[in-house]
mmCIF file of C-alpha atoms and ligand atoms in Angstrom:
data_model
loop_
_atom_site.group_PDB
_atom_site.id
_atom_site.type_symbol
_atom_site.label_atom_id
_atom_site.label_comp_id
_atom_site.label_asym_id
_atom_site.label_seq_id
_atom_site.Cartn_x
_atom_site.Cartn_y
_atom_site.Cartn_z
ATOM 1 C CA MET W 1 0.107 0.320 0.026
ATOM 2 C CA SER W 2 1.266 3.186 -0.990
ATOM 3 C CA LYS W 3 1.948 6.119 1.842
ATOM 4 C CA VAL W 4 0.258 9.236 1.705
ATOM 5 C CA VAL W 5 2.084 12.157 3.517
ATOM 6 C CA ILE W 6 0.788 15.286 4.298
ATOM 7 C CA LEU W 7 3.434 17.950 4.028
ATOM 8 C CA ASP W 8 1.372 20.503 6.368
ATOM 9 C CA HIS W 9 4.555 23.288 7.009
ATOM 10 C CA PRO W 10 3.383 26.364 7.802
ATOM 11 C CA LEU W 11 4.157 28.025 5.042
ATOM 12 C CA ILE W 12 2.725 25.283 2.956
ATOM 13 C CA MET W 13 -0.510 26.232 5.187
ATOM 14 C CA HIS W 14 -0.234 29.818 4.751
ATOM 15 C CA LYS W 15 -0.066 29.839 1.018
ATOM 16 C CA LEU W 16 -2.658 27.600 0.620
ATOM 17 C CA ALA W 17 -4.868 29.485 2.432
ATOM 18 C CA ILE W 18 -4.577 32.330 0.493
ATOM 19 C CA LEU W 19 -5.121 30.044 -2.714
ATOM 20 C CA ARG W 20 -8.183 28.638 -1.745
ATOM 21 C CA ASP W 21 -9.762 32.252 -0.870
ATOM 22 C CA VAL W 22 -11.884 32.793 -3.994
ATOM 23 C CA ASN W 23 -10.783 36.716 -3.928
ATOM 24 C CA THR W 24 -7.358 35.962 -5.116
ATOM 25 C CA ASN W 25 -6.792 37.015 -8.543
ATOM 26 C CA SER W 26 -5.026 34.578 -11.203
ATOM 27 C CA GLY W 27 -1.213 36.147 -10.989
ATOM 28 C CA LEU W 28 -1.175 35.685 -6.963
ATOM 29 C CA PHE W 29 -2.357 32.407 -7.004
ATOM 30 C CA ARG W 30 0.297 31.617 -9.873
ATOM 31 C CA GLN W 31 2.762 32.433 -7.868
ATOM 32 C CA LEU W 32 1.546 30.836 -4.722
ATOM 33 C CA VAL W 33 1.043 27.263 -6.621
ATOM 34 C CA LYS W 34 4.964 27.954 -7.949
ATOM 35 C CA GLU W 35 5.836 28.809 -4.292
ATOM 36 C CA ILE W 36 4.245 25.410 -2.651
ATOM 37 C CA GLY W 37 5.512 23.431 -5.847
ATOM 38 C CA MET W 38 8.931 24.371 -4.914
ATOM 39 C CA LEU W 39 8.668 23.662 -0.592
ATOM 40 C CA MET W 40 6.668 20.620 -1.453
ATOM 41 C CA GLY W 41 9.479 19.846 -4.120
ATOM 42 C CA TYR W 42 11.891 20.549 -1.182
ATOM 43 C CA GLU W 43 10.298 17.929 0.430
ATOM 44 C CA VAL W 44 9.786 15.260 -1.946
ATOM 45 C CA THR W 45 13.259 15.197 -2.663
ATOM 46 C CA ARG W 46 14.279 14.266 0.825
ATOM 47 C CA ASP W 47 15.267 10.734 0.123
ATOM 48 C CA LEU W 48 17.543 11.472 -2.872
ATOM 49 C CA PRO W 49 20.644 9.635 -2.563
ATOM 50 C CA LEU W 50 24.066 11.073 -1.597
ATOM 51 C CA GLU W 51 27.373 10.503 -2.561
ATOM 52 C CA GLU W 52 30.659 11.442 -0.911
ATOM 53 C CA VAL W 53 32.973 13.802 -3.056
ATOM 54 C CA THR W 54 36.340 15.718 -2.348
ATOM 55 C CA ILE W 55 36.655 18.963 -2.955
ATOM 56 C CA LYS W 56 39.011 22.237 -2.121
ATOM 57 C CA THR W 57 37.526 24.968 0.302
ATOM 58 C CA PRO W 58 39.959 28.476 -0.057
ATOM 59 C CA ILE W 59 41.023 26.717 3.507
ATOM 60 C CA THR W 60 41.635 22.860 3.007
ATOM 61 C CA GLU W 61 40.812 20.042 1.222
ATOM 62 C CA THR W 62 37.779 18.039 2.949
ATOM 63 C CA LYS W 63 34.867 15.695 2.171
ATOM 64 C CA ALA W 64 31.325 17.119 1.348
ATOM 65 C CA LYS W 65 28.617 14.920 0.232
ATOM 66 C CA MET W 66 26.593 15.642 -3.237
ATOM 67 C CA LEU W 67 23.886 14.297 -5.051
ATOM 68 C CA SER W 68 24.360 11.378 -6.568
ATOM 69 C CA GLY W 69 23.067 11.948 -10.175
ATOM 70 C CA LYS W 70 20.259 10.163 -9.621
ATOM 71 C CA LYS W 71 18.093 11.012 -12.857
ATOM 72 C CA LEU W 72 14.908 13.048 -12.068
ATOM 73 C CA ALA W 73 11.840 14.422 -14.610
ATOM 74 C CA VAL W 74 8.979 16.290 -13.026
ATOM 75 C CA VAL W 75 6.240 15.713 -15.158
ATOM 76 C CA PRO W 76 2.660 17.982 -15.088
ATOM 77 C CA ILE W 77 -0.335 16.565 -16.258
ATOM 78 C CA LEU W 78 -1.666 19.572 -18.152
ATOM 79 C CA ARG W 79 -2.840 22.279 -17.578
ATOM 80 C CA ALA W 80 -3.164 22.815 -14.124
ATOM 81 C CA GLY W 81 0.381 20.840 -13.130
ATOM 82 C CA LEU W 82 2.027 23.175 -15.259
ATOM 83 C CA GLY W 83 1.800 25.900 -12.750
ATOM 84 C CA MET W 84 3.627 23.683 -10.040
ATOM 85 C CA VAL W 85 7.020 22.861 -12.485
ATOM 86 C CA ASP W 86 9.401 25.739 -12.549
ATOM 87 C CA GLY W 87 9.199 26.002 -8.551
ATOM 88 C CA ILE W 88 10.369 22.614 -8.559
ATOM 89 C CA LEU W 89 12.498 23.395 -11.565
ATOM 90 C CA GLU W 90 14.136 25.854 -9.487
ATOM 91 C CA LEU W 91 15.216 23.473 -6.626
ATOM 92 C CA VAL W 92 16.461 20.969 -9.153
ATOM 93 C CA PRO W 93 17.649 22.575 -12.409
ATOM 94 C CA GLN W 94 19.133 19.858 -14.068
ATOM 95 C CA ALA W 95 15.813 17.741 -13.930
ATOM 96 C CA LYS W 96 13.859 17.314 -17.527
ATOM 97 C CA VAL W 97 10.274 17.751 -17.922
ATOM 98 C CA GLY W 98 7.735 15.528 -19.063
ATOM 99 C CA HIS W 99 4.242 16.006 -20.173
ATOM 100 C CA VAL W 100 0.987 14.023 -20.072
ATOM 101 C CA GLY W 101 -2.299 15.771 -21.436
ATOM 102 C CA LEU W 102 -5.382 15.188 -20.305
ATOM 103 C CA TYR W 103 -8.859 16.996 -19.569
ATOM 104 C CA ARG W 104 -11.281 15.772 -17.212
ATOM 105 C CA ASP W 105 -14.781 15.628 -19.615
ATOM 106 C CA HIS W 106 -17.287 17.803 -18.202
ATOM 107 C CA GLU W 107 -19.773 15.401 -18.331
ATOM 108 C CA SER W 108 -18.709 12.096 -17.688
ATOM 109 C CA LYS W 109 -15.837 13.568 -15.363
ATOM 110 C CA LYS W 110 -13.587 11.041 -16.807
ATOM 111 C CA PRO W 111 -10.329 11.671 -17.989
ATOM 112 C CA VAL W 112 -8.972 12.019 -21.580
ATOM 113 C CA GLU W 113 -5.545 11.866 -23.324
ATOM 114 C CA TYR W 114 -4.200 14.234 -25.838
ATOM 115 C CA PHE W 115 -0.836 14.762 -25.186
ATOM 116 C CA CYS W 116 2.035 12.688 -23.940
ATOM 117 C CA LYS W 117 5.545 13.522 -24.474
ATOM 118 C CA MET W 118 8.197 11.826 -22.046
ATOM 119 C CA PRO W 119 12.439 12.026 -22.033
ATOM 120 C CA GLN W 120 14.152 9.694 -24.038
ATOM 121 C CA ASP W 121 15.780 7.810 -20.659
ATOM 122 C CA THR W 122 12.395 8.149 -19.068
ATOM 123 C CA ASP W 123 13.137 4.185 -18.271
ATOM 124 C CA GLN W 124 16.467 5.197 -15.975
ATOM 125 C CA ARG W 125 14.655 8.021 -14.352
ATOM 126 C CA GLU W 126 12.515 8.631 -10.714
ATOM 127 C CA LEU W 127 9.278 10.832 -11.946
ATOM 128 C CA ILE W 128 7.665 13.784 -10.117
ATOM 129 C CA LEU W 129 4.184 13.809 -11.587
ATOM 130 C CA VAL W 130 2.447 17.064 -10.408
ATOM 131 C CA ASP W 131 -0.930 17.982 -10.367
ATOM 132 C CA PRO W 132 -2.344 20.647 -7.916
ATOM 133 C CA MET W 133 -5.885 18.513 -7.774
ATOM 134 C CA LEU W 134 -5.991 15.166 -6.672
ATOM 135 C CA ALA W 135 -10.585 14.955 -6.957
ATOM 136 C CA THR W 136 -11.769 11.655 -8.474
ATOM 137 C CA GLY W 137 -8.365 10.225 -8.950
ATOM 138 C CA GLY W 138 -9.111 8.983 -12.383
ATOM 139 C CA SER W 139 -6.874 11.829 -13.757
ATOM 140 C CA ALA W 140 -3.572 11.014 -11.963
ATOM 141 C CA CYS W 141 -4.590 6.958 -12.481
ATOM 142 C CA MET W 142 -4.440 7.323 -16.001
ATOM 143 C CA ALA W 143 -1.546 9.854 -16.092
ATOM 144 C CA ILE W 144 0.182 6.893 -13.973
ATOM 145 C CA ASP W 145 -0.724 4.349 -16.786
ATOM 146 C CA MET W 146 0.742 6.593 -19.245
ATOM 147 C CA LEU W 147 3.729 6.825 -17.536
ATOM 148 C CA LYS W 148 4.105 3.110 -16.661
ATOM 149 C CA ARG W 149 4.101 2.070 -20.372
ATOM 150 C CA PHE W 150 7.999 4.252 -20.086
ATOM 151 C CA ASN W 151 8.784 2.072 -17.215
ATOM 152 C CA PRO W 152 10.539 4.358 -14.868
ATOM 153 C CA LYS W 153 12.404 3.676 -11.672
ATOM 154 C CA ASN W 154 10.024 5.548 -9.531
ATOM 155 C CA ILE W 155 6.671 7.418 -9.362
ATOM 156 C CA LYS W 156 5.373 10.076 -6.672
ATOM 157 C CA LEU W 157 2.537 11.706 -7.163
ATOM 158 C CA VAL W 158 2.392 15.333 -5.817
ATOM 159 C CA CYS W 159 -1.358 16.955 -5.557
ATOM 160 C CA LEU W 160 -1.540 20.488 -3.476
ATOM 161 C CA VAL W 161 -5.638 19.549 -2.911
ATOM 162 C CA GLY W 162 -6.701 15.873 -2.541
ATOM 163 C CA ALA W 163 -9.718 14.191 -1.907
ATOM 164 C CA PRO W 164 -10.290 10.969 0.085
ATOM 165 C CA GLU W 165 -12.215 9.535 -3.152
ATOM 166 C CA GLY W 166 -8.896 9.891 -5.155
ATOM 167 C CA VAL W 167 -6.705 8.940 -2.799
ATOM 168 C CA LYS W 168 -8.701 5.834 -2.374
ATOM 169 C CA GLU W 169 -8.489 5.476 -6.182
ATOM 170 C CA LEU W 170 -5.015 5.856 -6.539
ATOM 171 C CA GLN W 171 -4.753 3.355 -3.312
ATOM 172 C CA GLU W 172 -6.124 0.746 -4.999
ATOM 173 C CA LYS W 173 -5.278 1.335 -8.727
ATOM 174 C CA HIS W 174 -1.433 2.174 -8.177
ATOM 175 C CA PRO W 175 -0.147 1.104 -4.127
ATOM 176 C CA ASP W 176 3.056 1.024 -5.741
ATOM 177 C CA VAL W 177 3.195 5.047 -6.225
ATOM 178 C CA ASP W 178 3.591 7.433 -2.995
ATOM 179 C CA ILE W 179 1.323 10.068 -2.684
ATOM 180 C CA TYR W 180 2.387 14.050 -1.120
ATOM 181 C CA LEU W 181 -0.596 16.915 -0.395
ATOM 182 C CA ALA W 182 -0.802 19.604 0.953
ATOM 183 C CA ALA W 183 -4.074 19.213 2.485
ATOM 184 C CA LEU W 184 -6.593 15.971 2.280
ATOM 185 C CA ASP W 185 -9.781 17.781 2.075
ATOM 186 C CA GLU W 186 -13.349 16.831 3.173
ATOM 187 C CA ARG W 187 -15.066 14.832 0.000
ATOM 188 C CA LEU W 188 -16.423 15.544 -3.537
ATOM 189 C CA ASN W 189 -19.217 17.316 -4.234
ATOM 190 C CA GLU W 190 -21.994 16.066 -6.921
ATOM 191 C CA ASP W 191 -19.858 18.012 -9.513
ATOM 192 C CA MET W 192 -16.930 16.341 -8.430
ATOM 193 C CA TYR W 193 -15.255 19.220 -7.289
ATOM 194 C CA ILE W 194 -13.762 19.217 -4.113
ATOM 195 C CA VAL W 195 -14.822 20.344 -1.133
ATOM 196 C CA PRO W 196 -13.917 22.974 0.501
ATOM 197 C CA GLY W 197 -11.049 22.839 -2.510
ATOM 198 C CA LEU W 198 -10.234 25.877 -4.219
ATOM 199 C CA GLY W 199 -12.690 25.726 -7.278
ATOM 200 C CA ASP W 200 -11.027 24.466 -10.990
ATOM 201 C CA ALA W 201 -7.327 25.023 -10.585
ATOM 202 C CA GLY W 202 -6.757 25.010 -14.564
ATOM 203 C CA ASP W 203 -8.854 28.041 -15.134
ATOM 204 C CA ARG W 204 -7.668 29.954 -11.695
ATOM 205 C CA ILE W 205 -3.673 30.027 -12.949
ATOM 206 C CA PHE W 206 -4.491 30.531 -15.942
ATOM 207 C CA GLY W 207 -7.468 33.321 -15.442
ATOM 208 C CA THR W 208 -9.808 31.005 -18.150
ATOM 209 C CA LYS W 209 -12.746 31.620 -16.106
HETATM 210 C C1 PRP Y 1 -8.171 19.538 -13.304
HETATM 211 C C2 PRP Y 1 -7.125 18.935 -12.047
HETATM 212 C C3 PRP Y 1 -6.594 17.274 -12.399
HETATM 213 C C4 PRP Y 1 -7.965 16.847 -12.652
HETATM 214 C C5 PRP Y 1 -8.355 16.251 -11.877
HETATM 215 O O1 PRP Y 1 -7.485 19.317 -14.304
HETATM 216 O O2 PRP Y 1 -6.021 19.720 -12.640
HETATM 217 O O3 PRP Y 1 -6.107 17.199 -13.906
HETATM 218 O O4 PRP Y 1 -9.105 17.967 -12.914
HETATM 219 O O5 PRP Y 1 -9.741 15.603 -11.249
HETATM 220 P P1 PRP Y 1 -9.790 14.006 -11.266
HETATM 221 O O6 PRP Y 1 -8.939 13.433 -10.012
HETATM 222 O O7 PRP Y 1 -10.992 13.877 -11.212
HETATM 223 O O8 PRP Y 1 -9.431 13.393 -12.837
HETATM 224 P P2 PRP Y 1 -8.714 18.942 -15.824
HETATM 225 O O9 PRP Y 1 -9.349 18.203 -16.353
HETATM 226 O O10 PRP Y 1 -9.649 20.661 -15.057
HETATM 227 O O11 PRP Y 1 -7.840 20.069 -16.713
HETATM 228 P P3 PRP Y 1 -6.993 21.193 -16.599
HETATM 229 O O12 PRP Y 1 -5.844 21.269 -16.078
HETATM 230 O O13 PRP Y 1 -6.803 21.739 -18.577
HETATM 231 O O14 PRP Y 1 -7.965 22.613 -16.772
HETATM 232 N N1 URA Y 2 -10.640 19.975 -10.667
HETATM 233 C C1 URA Y 2 -10.228 20.921 -10.656
HETATM 234 O O1 URA Y 2 -9.261 21.924 -11.014
HETATM 235 N N2 URA Y 2 -10.669 21.259 -9.132
HETATM 236 C C2 URA Y 2 -11.399 20.166 -8.088
HETATM 237 O O2 URA Y 2 -11.841 20.165 -7.445
HETATM 238 C C3 URA Y 2 -11.673 19.273 -8.954
HETATM 239 C C4 URA Y 2 -10.703 18.596 -10.261
#
């Protein structure tokens, strides 16, 4: 069974509260999604392996620890996931970026695939799949199905807000994928939106509503 980690750092909680506010405009919303992406990226990369290297300081030679070259790719689920990418890339600028394009059909609420472009060496990489919202879990499950075709080494799912229904779906369909959330909300409403949630993340990031 995959683990569910709630990253309830005070800075994340504070920024998420502003994000939820209906009066927060698109510019600020976009900035906060990026900042929370960075803070979550910091926690999600906590287990990256290190190796000992020898370096020369201005004073003496010493041993120090550096990332052991483990390869990462950040993969946003389009569109809303794009908002989280830049924050993570500021921490790991050498990471590659894959893209999975899905939209949730307004009637059926089921995800529809429209794009997939991954780095050539995805089978060598650890993947950080990002999307602000984990509602029914349909989009994340389909995205992970698509990623697994590339046989990556390891996949982590990072979302800002999750619903219990989505977490359950993920754990049933992909028990090998750990889930990182800033908040686990109460439930879904009849339109399959997260309650209390923050509304439509893609529309709020891109100002399309
Ligand atoms: C939203 C969100 C997730 C999905 C979550 O995307 O960003 O991808 O819905 O819902 P689910 O867990 O029930 O599948 P949306 O389909 O609105 O597309 P967008 O990012 O282009 O706005
Ligand atoms: N997609 C969103 O953007 N928000 C929700 O609450 C559910 C799905």
